[in-house]
Structure formats: structure tokens, C-alpha cells
Tab-separated table of C-alpha atoms in Angstrom:
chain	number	residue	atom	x	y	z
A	1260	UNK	CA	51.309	-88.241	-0.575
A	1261	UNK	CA	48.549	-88.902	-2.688
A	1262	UNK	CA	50.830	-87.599	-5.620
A	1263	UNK	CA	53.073	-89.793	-5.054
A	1264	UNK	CA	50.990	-92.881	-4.828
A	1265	UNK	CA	49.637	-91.499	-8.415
A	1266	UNK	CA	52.575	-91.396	-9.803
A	1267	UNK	CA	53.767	-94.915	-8.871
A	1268	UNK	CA	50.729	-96.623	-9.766
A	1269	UNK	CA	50.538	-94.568	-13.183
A	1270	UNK	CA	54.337	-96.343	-13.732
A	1271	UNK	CA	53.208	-99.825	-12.636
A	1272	UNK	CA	50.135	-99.532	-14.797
A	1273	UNK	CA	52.934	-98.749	-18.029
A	1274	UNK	CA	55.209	-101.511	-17.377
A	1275	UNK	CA	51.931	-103.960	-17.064
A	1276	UNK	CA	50.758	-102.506	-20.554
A	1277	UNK	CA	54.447	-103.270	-21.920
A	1278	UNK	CA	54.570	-106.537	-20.826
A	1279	UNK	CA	50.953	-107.315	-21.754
A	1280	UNK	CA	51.977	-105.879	-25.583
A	1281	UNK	CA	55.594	-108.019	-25.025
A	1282	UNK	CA	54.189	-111.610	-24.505
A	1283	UNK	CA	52.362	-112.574	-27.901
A	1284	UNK	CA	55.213	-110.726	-29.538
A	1285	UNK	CA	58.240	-112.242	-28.159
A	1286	UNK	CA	57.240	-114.939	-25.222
A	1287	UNK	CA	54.728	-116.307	-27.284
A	1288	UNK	CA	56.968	-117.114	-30.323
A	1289	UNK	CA	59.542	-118.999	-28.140
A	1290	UNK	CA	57.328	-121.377	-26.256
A	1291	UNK	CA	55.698	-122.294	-29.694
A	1292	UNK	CA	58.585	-124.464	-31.114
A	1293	UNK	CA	60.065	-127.802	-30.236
A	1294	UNK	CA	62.849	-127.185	-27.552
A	1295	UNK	CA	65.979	-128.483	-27.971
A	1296	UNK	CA	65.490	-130.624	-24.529
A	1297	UNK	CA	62.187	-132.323	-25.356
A	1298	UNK	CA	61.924	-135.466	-23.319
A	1299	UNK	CA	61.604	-138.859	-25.056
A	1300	UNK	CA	58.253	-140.046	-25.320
A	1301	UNK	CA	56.700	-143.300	-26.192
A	1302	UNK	CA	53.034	-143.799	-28.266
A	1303	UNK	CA	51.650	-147.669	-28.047
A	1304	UNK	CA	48.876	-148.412	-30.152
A	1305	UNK	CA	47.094	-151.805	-30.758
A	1306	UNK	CA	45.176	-153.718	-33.340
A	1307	UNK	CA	42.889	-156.505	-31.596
A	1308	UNK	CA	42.459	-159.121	-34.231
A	1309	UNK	CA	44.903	-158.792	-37.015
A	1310	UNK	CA	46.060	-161.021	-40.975
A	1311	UNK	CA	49.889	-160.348	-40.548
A	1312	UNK	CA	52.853	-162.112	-42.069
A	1313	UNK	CA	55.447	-163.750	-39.629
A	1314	UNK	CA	58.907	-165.488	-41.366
A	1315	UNK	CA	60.338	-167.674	-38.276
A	1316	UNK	CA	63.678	-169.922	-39.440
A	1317	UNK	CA	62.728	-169.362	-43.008
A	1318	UNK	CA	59.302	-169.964	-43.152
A	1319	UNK	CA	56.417	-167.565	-44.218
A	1320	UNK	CA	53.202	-167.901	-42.444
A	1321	UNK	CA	49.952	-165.923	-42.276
A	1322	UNK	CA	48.525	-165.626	-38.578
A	1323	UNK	CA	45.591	-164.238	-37.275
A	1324	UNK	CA	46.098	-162.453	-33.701
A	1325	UNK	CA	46.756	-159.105	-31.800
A	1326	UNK	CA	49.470	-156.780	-32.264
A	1327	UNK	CA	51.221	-154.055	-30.686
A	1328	UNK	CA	53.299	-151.105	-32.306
A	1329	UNK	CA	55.415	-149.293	-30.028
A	1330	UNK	CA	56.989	-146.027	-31.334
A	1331	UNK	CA	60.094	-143.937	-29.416
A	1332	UNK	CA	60.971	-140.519	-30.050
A	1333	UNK	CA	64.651	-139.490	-28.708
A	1334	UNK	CA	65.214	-136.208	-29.097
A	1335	UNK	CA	69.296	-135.827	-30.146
A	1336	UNK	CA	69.936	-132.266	-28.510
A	1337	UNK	CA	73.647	-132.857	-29.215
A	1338	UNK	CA	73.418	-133.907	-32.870
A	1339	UNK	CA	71.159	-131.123	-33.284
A	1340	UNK	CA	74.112	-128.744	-31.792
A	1341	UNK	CA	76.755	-129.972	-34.192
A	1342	UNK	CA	74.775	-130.934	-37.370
A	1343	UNK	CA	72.003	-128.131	-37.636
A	1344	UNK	CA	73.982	-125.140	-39.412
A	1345	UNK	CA	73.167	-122.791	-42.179
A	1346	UNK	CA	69.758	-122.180	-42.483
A	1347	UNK	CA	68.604	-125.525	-40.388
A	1348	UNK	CA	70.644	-123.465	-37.429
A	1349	UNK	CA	68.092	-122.506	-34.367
A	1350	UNK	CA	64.933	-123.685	-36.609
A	1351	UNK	CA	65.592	-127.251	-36.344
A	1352	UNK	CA	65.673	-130.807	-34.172
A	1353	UNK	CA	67.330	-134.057	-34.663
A	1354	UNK	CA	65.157	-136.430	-33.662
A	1355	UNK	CA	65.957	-140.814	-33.752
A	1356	UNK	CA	62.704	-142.469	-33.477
A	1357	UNK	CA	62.087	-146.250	-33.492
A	1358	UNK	CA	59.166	-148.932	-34.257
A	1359	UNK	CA	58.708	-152.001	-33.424
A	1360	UNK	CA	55.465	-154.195	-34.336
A	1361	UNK	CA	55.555	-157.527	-31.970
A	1362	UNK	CA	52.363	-160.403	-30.959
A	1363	UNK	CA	51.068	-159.325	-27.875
A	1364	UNK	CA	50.027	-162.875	-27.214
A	1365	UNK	CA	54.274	-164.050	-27.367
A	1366	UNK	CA	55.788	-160.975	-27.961
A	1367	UNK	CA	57.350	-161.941	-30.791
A	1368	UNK	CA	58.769	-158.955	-33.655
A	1369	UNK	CA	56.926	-159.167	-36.618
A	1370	UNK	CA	58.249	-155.893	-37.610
A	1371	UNK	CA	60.478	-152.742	-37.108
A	1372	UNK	CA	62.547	-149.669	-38.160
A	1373	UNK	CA	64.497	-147.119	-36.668
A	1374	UNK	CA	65.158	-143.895	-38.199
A	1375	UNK	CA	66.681	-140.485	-37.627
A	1376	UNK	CA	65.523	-136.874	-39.447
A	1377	UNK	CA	65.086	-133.348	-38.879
A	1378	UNK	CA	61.660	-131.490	-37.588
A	1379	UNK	CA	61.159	-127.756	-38.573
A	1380	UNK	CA	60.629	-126.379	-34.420
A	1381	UNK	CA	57.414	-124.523	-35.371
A	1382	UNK	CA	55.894	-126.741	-38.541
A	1383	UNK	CA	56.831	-130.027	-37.259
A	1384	UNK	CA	57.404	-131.037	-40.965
A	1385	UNK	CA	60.484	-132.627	-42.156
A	1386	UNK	CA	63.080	-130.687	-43.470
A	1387	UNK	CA	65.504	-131.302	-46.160
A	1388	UNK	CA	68.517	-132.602	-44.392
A	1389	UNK	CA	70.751	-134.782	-46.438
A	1390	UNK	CA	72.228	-137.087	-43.683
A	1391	UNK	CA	68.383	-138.312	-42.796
A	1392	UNK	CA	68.268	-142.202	-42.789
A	1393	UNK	CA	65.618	-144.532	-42.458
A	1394	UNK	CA	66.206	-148.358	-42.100
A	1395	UNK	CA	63.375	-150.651	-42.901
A	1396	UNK	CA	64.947	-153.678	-44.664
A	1397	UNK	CA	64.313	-151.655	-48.259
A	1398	UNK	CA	67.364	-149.959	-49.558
A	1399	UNK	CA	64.929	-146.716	-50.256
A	1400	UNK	CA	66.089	-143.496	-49.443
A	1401	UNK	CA	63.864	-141.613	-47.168
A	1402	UNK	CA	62.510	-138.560	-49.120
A	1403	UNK	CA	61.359	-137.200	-45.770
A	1404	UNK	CA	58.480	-133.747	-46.524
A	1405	UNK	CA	55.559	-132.832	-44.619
A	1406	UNK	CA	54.253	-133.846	-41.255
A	1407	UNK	CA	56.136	-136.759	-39.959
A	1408	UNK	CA	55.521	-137.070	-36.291
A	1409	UNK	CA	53.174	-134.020	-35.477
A	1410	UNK	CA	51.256	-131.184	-37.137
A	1411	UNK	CA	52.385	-127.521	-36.770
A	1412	UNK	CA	51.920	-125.112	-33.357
A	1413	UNK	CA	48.630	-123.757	-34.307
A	1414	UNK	CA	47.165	-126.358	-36.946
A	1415	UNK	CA	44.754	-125.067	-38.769
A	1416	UNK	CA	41.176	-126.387	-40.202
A	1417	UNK	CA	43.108	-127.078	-43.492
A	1418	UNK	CA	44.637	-130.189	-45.602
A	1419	UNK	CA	48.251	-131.045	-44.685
A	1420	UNK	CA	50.958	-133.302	-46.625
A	1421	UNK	CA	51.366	-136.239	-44.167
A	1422	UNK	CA	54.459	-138.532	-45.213
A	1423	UNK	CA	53.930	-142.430	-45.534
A	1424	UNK	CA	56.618	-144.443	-44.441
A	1425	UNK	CA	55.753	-147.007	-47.085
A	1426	UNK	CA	55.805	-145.070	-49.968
A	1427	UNK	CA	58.480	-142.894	-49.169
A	1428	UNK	CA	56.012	-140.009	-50.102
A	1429	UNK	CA	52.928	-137.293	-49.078
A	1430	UNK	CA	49.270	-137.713	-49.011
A	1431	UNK	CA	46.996	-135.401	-48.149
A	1432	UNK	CA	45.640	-135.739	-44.259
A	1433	UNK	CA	41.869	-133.933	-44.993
A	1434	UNK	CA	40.621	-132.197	-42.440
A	1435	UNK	CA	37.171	-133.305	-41.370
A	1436	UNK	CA	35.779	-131.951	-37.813
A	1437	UNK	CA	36.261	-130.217	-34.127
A	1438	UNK	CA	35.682	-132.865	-31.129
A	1439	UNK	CA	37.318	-133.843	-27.985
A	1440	UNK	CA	39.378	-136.592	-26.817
A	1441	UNK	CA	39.292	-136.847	-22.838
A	1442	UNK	CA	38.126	-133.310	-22.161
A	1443	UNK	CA	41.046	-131.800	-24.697
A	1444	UNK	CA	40.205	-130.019	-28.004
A	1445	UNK	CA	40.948	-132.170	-31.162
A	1446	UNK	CA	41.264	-131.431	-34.972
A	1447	UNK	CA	40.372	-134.893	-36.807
A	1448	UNK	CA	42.172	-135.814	-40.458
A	1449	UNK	CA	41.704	-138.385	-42.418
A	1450	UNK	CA	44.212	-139.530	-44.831
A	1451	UNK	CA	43.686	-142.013	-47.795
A	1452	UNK	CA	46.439	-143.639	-48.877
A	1453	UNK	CA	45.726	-145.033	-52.733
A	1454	UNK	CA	47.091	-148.133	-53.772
A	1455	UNK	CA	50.301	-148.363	-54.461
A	1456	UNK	CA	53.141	-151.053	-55.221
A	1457	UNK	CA	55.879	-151.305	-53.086
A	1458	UNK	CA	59.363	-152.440	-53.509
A	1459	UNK	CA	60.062	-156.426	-52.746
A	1460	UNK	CA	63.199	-157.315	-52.450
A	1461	UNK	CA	63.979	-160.580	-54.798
A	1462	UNK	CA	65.064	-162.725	-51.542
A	1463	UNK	CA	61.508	-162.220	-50.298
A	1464	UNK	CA	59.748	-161.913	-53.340
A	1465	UNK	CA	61.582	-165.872	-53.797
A	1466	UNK	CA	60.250	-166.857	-50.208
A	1467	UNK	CA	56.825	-165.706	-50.755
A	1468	UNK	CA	55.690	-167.288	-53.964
A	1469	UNK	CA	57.246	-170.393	-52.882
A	1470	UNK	CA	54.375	-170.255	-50.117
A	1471	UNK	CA	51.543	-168.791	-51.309
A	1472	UNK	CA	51.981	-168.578	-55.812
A	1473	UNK	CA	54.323	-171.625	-56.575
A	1474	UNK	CA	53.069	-171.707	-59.775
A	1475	UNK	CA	53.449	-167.855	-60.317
A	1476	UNK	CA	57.030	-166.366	-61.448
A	1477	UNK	CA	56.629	-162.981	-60.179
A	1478	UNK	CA	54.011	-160.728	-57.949
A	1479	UNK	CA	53.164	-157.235	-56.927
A	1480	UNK	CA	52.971	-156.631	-53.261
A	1481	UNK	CA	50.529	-153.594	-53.294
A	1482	UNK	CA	49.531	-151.692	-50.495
A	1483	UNK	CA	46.981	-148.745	-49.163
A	1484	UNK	CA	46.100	-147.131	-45.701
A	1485	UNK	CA	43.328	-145.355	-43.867
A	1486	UNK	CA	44.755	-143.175	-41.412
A	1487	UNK	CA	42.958	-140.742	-38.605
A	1488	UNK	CA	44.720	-138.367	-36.345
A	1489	UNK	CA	43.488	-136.708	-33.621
A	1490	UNK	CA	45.255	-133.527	-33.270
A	1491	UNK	CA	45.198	-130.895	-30.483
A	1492	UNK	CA	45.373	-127.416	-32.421
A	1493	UNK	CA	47.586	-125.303	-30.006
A	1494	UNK	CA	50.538	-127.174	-29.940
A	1495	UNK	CA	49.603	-129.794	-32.891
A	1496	UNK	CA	50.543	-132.894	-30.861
A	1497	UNK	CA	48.857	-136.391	-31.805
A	1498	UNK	CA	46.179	-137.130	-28.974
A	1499	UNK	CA	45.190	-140.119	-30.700
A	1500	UNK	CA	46.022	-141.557	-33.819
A	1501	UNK	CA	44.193	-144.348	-35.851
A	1502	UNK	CA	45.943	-146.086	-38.678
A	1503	UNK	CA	44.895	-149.150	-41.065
A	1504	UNK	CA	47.274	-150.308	-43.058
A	1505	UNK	CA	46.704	-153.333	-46.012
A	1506	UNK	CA	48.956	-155.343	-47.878
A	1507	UNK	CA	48.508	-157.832	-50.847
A	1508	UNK	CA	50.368	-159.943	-52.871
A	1509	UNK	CA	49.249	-160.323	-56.115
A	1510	UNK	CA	50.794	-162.847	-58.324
A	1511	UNK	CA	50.796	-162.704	-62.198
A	1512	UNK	CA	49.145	-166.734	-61.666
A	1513	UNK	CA	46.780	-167.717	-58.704
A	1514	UNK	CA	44.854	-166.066	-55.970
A	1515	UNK	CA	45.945	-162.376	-54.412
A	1516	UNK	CA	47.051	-163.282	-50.762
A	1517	UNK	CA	46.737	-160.742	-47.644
A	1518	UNK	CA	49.890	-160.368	-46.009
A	1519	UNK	CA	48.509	-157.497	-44.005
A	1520	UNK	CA	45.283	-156.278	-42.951
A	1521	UNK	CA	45.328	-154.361	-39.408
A	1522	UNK	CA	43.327	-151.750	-37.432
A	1523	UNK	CA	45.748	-149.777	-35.277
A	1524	UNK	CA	44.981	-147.735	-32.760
A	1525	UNK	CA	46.519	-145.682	-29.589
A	1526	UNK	CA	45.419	-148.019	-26.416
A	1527	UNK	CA	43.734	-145.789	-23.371
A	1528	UNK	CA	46.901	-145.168	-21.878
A	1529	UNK	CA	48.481	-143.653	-24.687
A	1530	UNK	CA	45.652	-141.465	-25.086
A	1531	UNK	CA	45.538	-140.238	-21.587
A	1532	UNK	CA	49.442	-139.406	-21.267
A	1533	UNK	CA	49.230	-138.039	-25.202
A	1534	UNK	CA	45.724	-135.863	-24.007
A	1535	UNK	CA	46.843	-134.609	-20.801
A	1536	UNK	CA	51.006	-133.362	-22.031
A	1537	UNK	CA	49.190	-131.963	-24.563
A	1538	UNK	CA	46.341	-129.987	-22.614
A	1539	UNK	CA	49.522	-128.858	-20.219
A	1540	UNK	CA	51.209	-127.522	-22.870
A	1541	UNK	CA	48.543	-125.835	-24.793
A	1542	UNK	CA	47.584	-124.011	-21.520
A	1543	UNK	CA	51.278	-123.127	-21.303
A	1544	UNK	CA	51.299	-121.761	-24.501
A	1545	UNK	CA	47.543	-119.845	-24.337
A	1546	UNK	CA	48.964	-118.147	-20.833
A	1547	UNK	CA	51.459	-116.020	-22.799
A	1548	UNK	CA	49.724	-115.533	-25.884
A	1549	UNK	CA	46.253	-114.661	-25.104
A	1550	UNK	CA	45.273	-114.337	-21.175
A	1551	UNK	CA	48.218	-113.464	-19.794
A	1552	UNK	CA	48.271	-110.496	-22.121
A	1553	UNK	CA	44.709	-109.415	-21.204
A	1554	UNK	CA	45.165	-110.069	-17.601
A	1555	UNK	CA	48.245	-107.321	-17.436
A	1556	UNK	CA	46.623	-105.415	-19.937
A	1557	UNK	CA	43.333	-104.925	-17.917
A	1558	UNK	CA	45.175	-104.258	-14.577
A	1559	UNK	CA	47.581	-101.677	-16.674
A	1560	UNK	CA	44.807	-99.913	-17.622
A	1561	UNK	CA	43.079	-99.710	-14.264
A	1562	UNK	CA	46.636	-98.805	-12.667
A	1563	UNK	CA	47.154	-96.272	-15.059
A	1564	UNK	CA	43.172	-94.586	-14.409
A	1565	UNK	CA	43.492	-95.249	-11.005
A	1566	UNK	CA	47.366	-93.638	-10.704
A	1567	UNK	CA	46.185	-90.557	-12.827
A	1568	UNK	CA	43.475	-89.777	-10.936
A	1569	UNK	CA	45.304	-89.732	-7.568
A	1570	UNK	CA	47.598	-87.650	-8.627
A	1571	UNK	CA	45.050	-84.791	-10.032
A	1572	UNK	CA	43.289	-85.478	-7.199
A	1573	UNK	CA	46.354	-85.003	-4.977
A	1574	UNK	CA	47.033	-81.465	-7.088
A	1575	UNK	CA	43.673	-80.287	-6.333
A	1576	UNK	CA	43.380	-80.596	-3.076
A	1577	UNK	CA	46.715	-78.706	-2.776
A	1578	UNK	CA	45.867	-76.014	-4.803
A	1579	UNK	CA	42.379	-75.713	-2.747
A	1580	UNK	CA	44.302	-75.406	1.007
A	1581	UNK	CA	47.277	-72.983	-0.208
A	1582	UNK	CA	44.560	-69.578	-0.596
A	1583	UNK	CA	43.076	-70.643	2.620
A	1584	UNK	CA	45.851	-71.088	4.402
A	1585	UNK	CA	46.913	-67.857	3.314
A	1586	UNK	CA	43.746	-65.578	3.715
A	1587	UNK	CA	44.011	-67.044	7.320
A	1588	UNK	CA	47.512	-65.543	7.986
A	1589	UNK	CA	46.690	-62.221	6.654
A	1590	UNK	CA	43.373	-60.958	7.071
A	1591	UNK	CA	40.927	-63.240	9.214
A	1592	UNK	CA	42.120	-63.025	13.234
A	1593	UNK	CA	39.832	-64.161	15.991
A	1594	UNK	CA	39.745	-61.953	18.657
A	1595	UNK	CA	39.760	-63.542	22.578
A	1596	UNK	CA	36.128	-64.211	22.873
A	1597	UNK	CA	36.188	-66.272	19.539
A	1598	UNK	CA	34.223	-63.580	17.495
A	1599	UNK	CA	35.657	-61.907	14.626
A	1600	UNK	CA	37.957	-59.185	15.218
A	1601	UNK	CA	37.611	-55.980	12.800
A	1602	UNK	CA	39.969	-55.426	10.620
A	1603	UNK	CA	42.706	-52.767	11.318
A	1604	UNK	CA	42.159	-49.580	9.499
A	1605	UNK	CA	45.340	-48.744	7.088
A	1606	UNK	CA	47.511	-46.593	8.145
A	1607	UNK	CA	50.256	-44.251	7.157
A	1608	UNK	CA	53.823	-44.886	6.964
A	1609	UNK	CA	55.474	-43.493	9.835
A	1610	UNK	CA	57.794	-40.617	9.453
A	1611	UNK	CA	61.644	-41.333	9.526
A	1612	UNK	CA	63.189	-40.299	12.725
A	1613	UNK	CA	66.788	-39.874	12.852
A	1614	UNK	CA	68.513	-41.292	16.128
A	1615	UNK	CA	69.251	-38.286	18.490
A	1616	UNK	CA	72.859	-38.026	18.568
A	1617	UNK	CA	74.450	-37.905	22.290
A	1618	UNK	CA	74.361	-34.293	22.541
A	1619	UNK	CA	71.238	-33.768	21.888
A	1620	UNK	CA	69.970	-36.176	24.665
A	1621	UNK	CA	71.901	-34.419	27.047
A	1622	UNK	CA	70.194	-31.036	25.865
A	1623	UNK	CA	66.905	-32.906	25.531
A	1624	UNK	CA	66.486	-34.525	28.847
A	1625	UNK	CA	64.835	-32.291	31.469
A	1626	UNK	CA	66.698	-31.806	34.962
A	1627	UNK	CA	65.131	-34.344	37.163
A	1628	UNK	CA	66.435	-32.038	40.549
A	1629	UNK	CA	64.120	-30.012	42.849
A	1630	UNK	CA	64.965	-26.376	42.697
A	1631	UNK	CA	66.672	-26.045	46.430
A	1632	UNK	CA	69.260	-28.431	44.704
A	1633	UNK	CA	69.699	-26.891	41.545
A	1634	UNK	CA	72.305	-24.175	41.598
A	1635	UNK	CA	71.351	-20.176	41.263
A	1636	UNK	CA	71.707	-18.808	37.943
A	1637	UNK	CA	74.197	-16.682	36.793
């Protein structure tokens, strides 16, 4: 029996040490990517006392106040089905994402684009897709590269190319320390975006030195950013993200004018929904690829050591009762009073003796009669 249970627990303990050698090498892999289903999610962050430019019925104005940005992510499973072929084909998403700035004292927009591109699954980068659009009242094509919306499964302590919206190109995200954002793990970067000009159209270049340059016939609206993001390495999803974005016209005559000077940054419930999906899905991810493996590797092991030695344990004991049981058969009898009994001596084959034959018994058998009744000789 003992054999047996040996034997079976030697099997389990292989199939645990297949599995455990199975999960980081094909599990692992598959719950690292962007799935095709990913819910829409929604990332609100806030700048408490912002310069901003609002145009209501044709007038430009500089306010002072609070502001909300709101960004959507909709995942387009079916777009991704139908548009992702060639080598975009199982290593891509389509994803349509959407921003609106508004006054969180009226709600009023100040701001807002909408935009649709495709994520490498693993890298979370952009890839080159030619149908990508991005509508933000410019006329620029999008030039989407690097990190977009997220850093890669498994970010590294390294520099990564982080796009900017504005400038319709990368800049370096630096990576600067380890901390922790509501009990979660977090890579922080730091991106500086230099100076740069950005397109004006001529119908709002018009509108804007008539308010603030009238005496000025043209101006540069140039712009530059501070950005922080918060990263949780495992599945390189944004646990908080600060951004700080400055514009300013400058005129060729009179006095530079700031259009734009916020301090953006994810409000507490943001962070808690962004640090707590995250942590879920990290832990997700580290159960296949690191203690689930151990786990079924360490009870393998001890199945397999523990089966093994049952079952030579099992033998042994087999092999030790067999010569007993058969020295007890043949040569060591107990005789009625419980003591020993000598051993019978050897002896010798007994001679053949052919079966008398009829006759001879007759001939053989003496008379059995008393002599009164046997008859006289002859």
C-alpha cells in the first residue's frame, strides 16, 4: 500500500514541479499585457489656484481660479479586432481617450481634445499606426512614440521617451527614486519639457494681440512643462501623476503675457482608485510569476522526497517479511507445548513399490479360516 501511496505522491510532486517551471514561462507572459477587454477608466487631477486663458463670445480674458482636467480612456476592443493586422496583430490596442479642462468654480470648458492611437500590450508605448488622430484645434498630425498613457509591465529604474501632447514629440521622463504612494510601490520621473514654440493659428494669433499686444504685429506663444509620474513598476500604471504646464505669449512689441501657468495634480480619489487597481493587479501578476512558482515548486519537491521514500520504504519492508515468512513454513514448527520441536532427521527416498496385481493378492492374503473348516489336503 505504501508503494502505492509512493508512487502517487512521487507523480503529484512532478506535475507541481511542471507547473511551477510553466507559470513564469507561459502564464506569466499573458497576464503582463493590456487585454483586449480593459475597462474604461477615468484619472481627475486638479490645479488649486491657476493664470488660464478663457475666450467666451469672442473675448479673451486671463482669470485666476481652480481647474479640473478630466481624462477617459475607452478601450476599442472591436476596432482593435478589425484594424490591428500585420505585425500590430495580437501585440496591440486601440484605445480613444478624451480631455477636458473646465473651472471647477462654474464648470465652464476652458479646454479639450479627444484622440484615438495604438498602445504596444507589453510597452505601453505608441506604435506607428497610420490612422492615429488627435484633435486639439491645431491641424498637427500626431507623431505618436513613446509612453503615452502608461510605462511598460516591469518599468525599470531607467529614462523613458514620454510624448508631449503639445509638441507633438518625446522628452525624456528621468528616473529619480523608489517611494510609496498609499502603501503601493512607486517609481518617480521627472520630465522637463524645454521651451518650445507652438503653433498659433492666425484667427487666434488676431484675437490675442488685439487684447494683450495691440501695438505688436505678430507673437510667439512659447511653452514648457514640469511633469512627475508616479509609477507602480509591476504593471507600470500611473498611481499619481503631477504635471505643470506654462504658456507665454511673447510679442515682437510690449510685455510677454501668461496665458497659462498651472500646477496639476491627481486629487485623493484618483490616487486611491489609481493605487489600489494597480496594487490588485501587480499582486495578480507577482502570483504567477514569482510565488506561485515557488509555492508548487517547494511542495513538488517535498511530494516528490516524500513519494520516493514511501515507496523504498514500502520495498523494504517487503523484501524483509518474504525470508521470514518462508523460513517459518519450512523449517521452524512449534511443537504442542509451545517449545521448539527438533527438526526431522533426513531421510531416504522410499523404494518404488509396484501395485500387486489381483493375483497376487489372492496368493498373498493368508486364509483367515480355523483348521476344522479348512478342507483336508490332497
Amino acid at each position: 500500500m505504501k508503494r502505492i501511496v509512493g508512487a502517487m505522491l512521487f507523480g503529484l510532486g512532478v506535475l507541481l514541479v511542471v507547473a511551477a517551471v510553466g507559470l513564469p514561462l507561459y502564464v506569466a507572459p499573458a497576464v503582463s499585457q493590456l487585454p483586449y477587454d480593459l475597462e474604461r477608466s477615468e484619472s481627475v487631477a486638479e490645479s488649486a489656484n491657476a493664470e488660464f486663458l478663457q475666450i467666451k463670445a469672442g473675448a479673451a480674458n486671463v482669470e485666476r481660479g481652480g481647474l479640473r482636467s478630466t481624462v477617459e480612456v475607452v478601450p476599442q476592443p472591436k476596432i482593435t479586432d478589425e484594424k490591428m493586422t500585420g505585425d500590430l496583430e495580437g501585440k496591440t490596442v486601440v484605445w480613444d481617450v478624451f480631455q477636458s479642462v473646465r473651472r471647477i468654480d462654474n464648470n465652464e470648458i476652458i479646454s479639450e481634445y479627444s484622440t484615438q492611437l495604438a498602445i504596444d500590450r507589453v510597452s505601453g508605448a505608441a506604435a506607428k499606426w497610420d490612422p492615429a488622430w488627435l484633435e486639439d484645434g491645431t491641424d498637427q498630425p500626431a507623431n505618436y512614440a513613446g509612453q503615452v498613457y502608461k510605462f511598460p509591465f516591469g518599468t525599470e529604474k531607467k529614462d523613458y521617451p514620454v510624448y508631449d501632447r503639445e509638441i507633438r514629440k518625446t522628452v525624456p521622463a528621468q528616473f529619480k527614486e523608489v517611494t510609496e504612494v498609499r502603501g503601493v510601490q512607486a517609481y518617480r520621473f521627472e520630465q522637463t519639457v524645454p521651451e518650445a514654440q507652438l503653433v498659433l493659428a492666425e484667427s487666434n494669433l488676431k484675437l490675442l494681440l488685439a487684447r494683450f499686444a495691440p501695438e505688436a504685429t505678430t507673437a510667439r506663444l512659447m511653452y514648457t512643462n514640469t511633469r512627475s509620474f508616479w509609477v507602480e513598476p509591476v504593471t507600470g500604471s500611473y498611481v499619481d501623476v503631477r504635471d505643470q504646464p506654462r504658456k507665454v505669449l511673447v510679442p515682437d512689441v510690449g510685455q510677454p503675457t501668461v496665458l497659462l501657468n498651472a500646477d496639476f495634480r491627481y486629487n485623493e480619489a484618483t490616487v486611491i482608485a489609481s493605487a489600489e487597481r494597480a496594487a490588485d493587479n501587480a499582486a495578480s501578476i507577482q502570483l504567477v510569476r514569482l510565488w506561485g512558482p515557488i509555492t508548487l515548486g517547494v511542495l513538488g519537491l517535498l511530494a516528490i522526497v516524500g513519494g520516493a521514500w514511501l515507496a523504498m520504504r514500502g520495498a523494504g519492508r517487503r523484501a524483509a517479511v518474504e525470508p521470514v515468512e518462508e523460513e517459518r513454513a519450512g523449517s521452524h514448527r512449534a511443537d504442542e507445548d509451545g517449545k521448539d520441536a527438533e527438526p526431522e532427521a533426513p531421510t531416504a527416498d522410499a523404494p518404488t513399490v509396484e501395485a500387486p496385481s489381483a493375483d497376487s493378492t489372492e496368493r498373498t492374503v493368508p486364509d483367515q479360516r480355523s483348521s476344522a473348516e479348512r478342507p483336508a489336503a490332497r
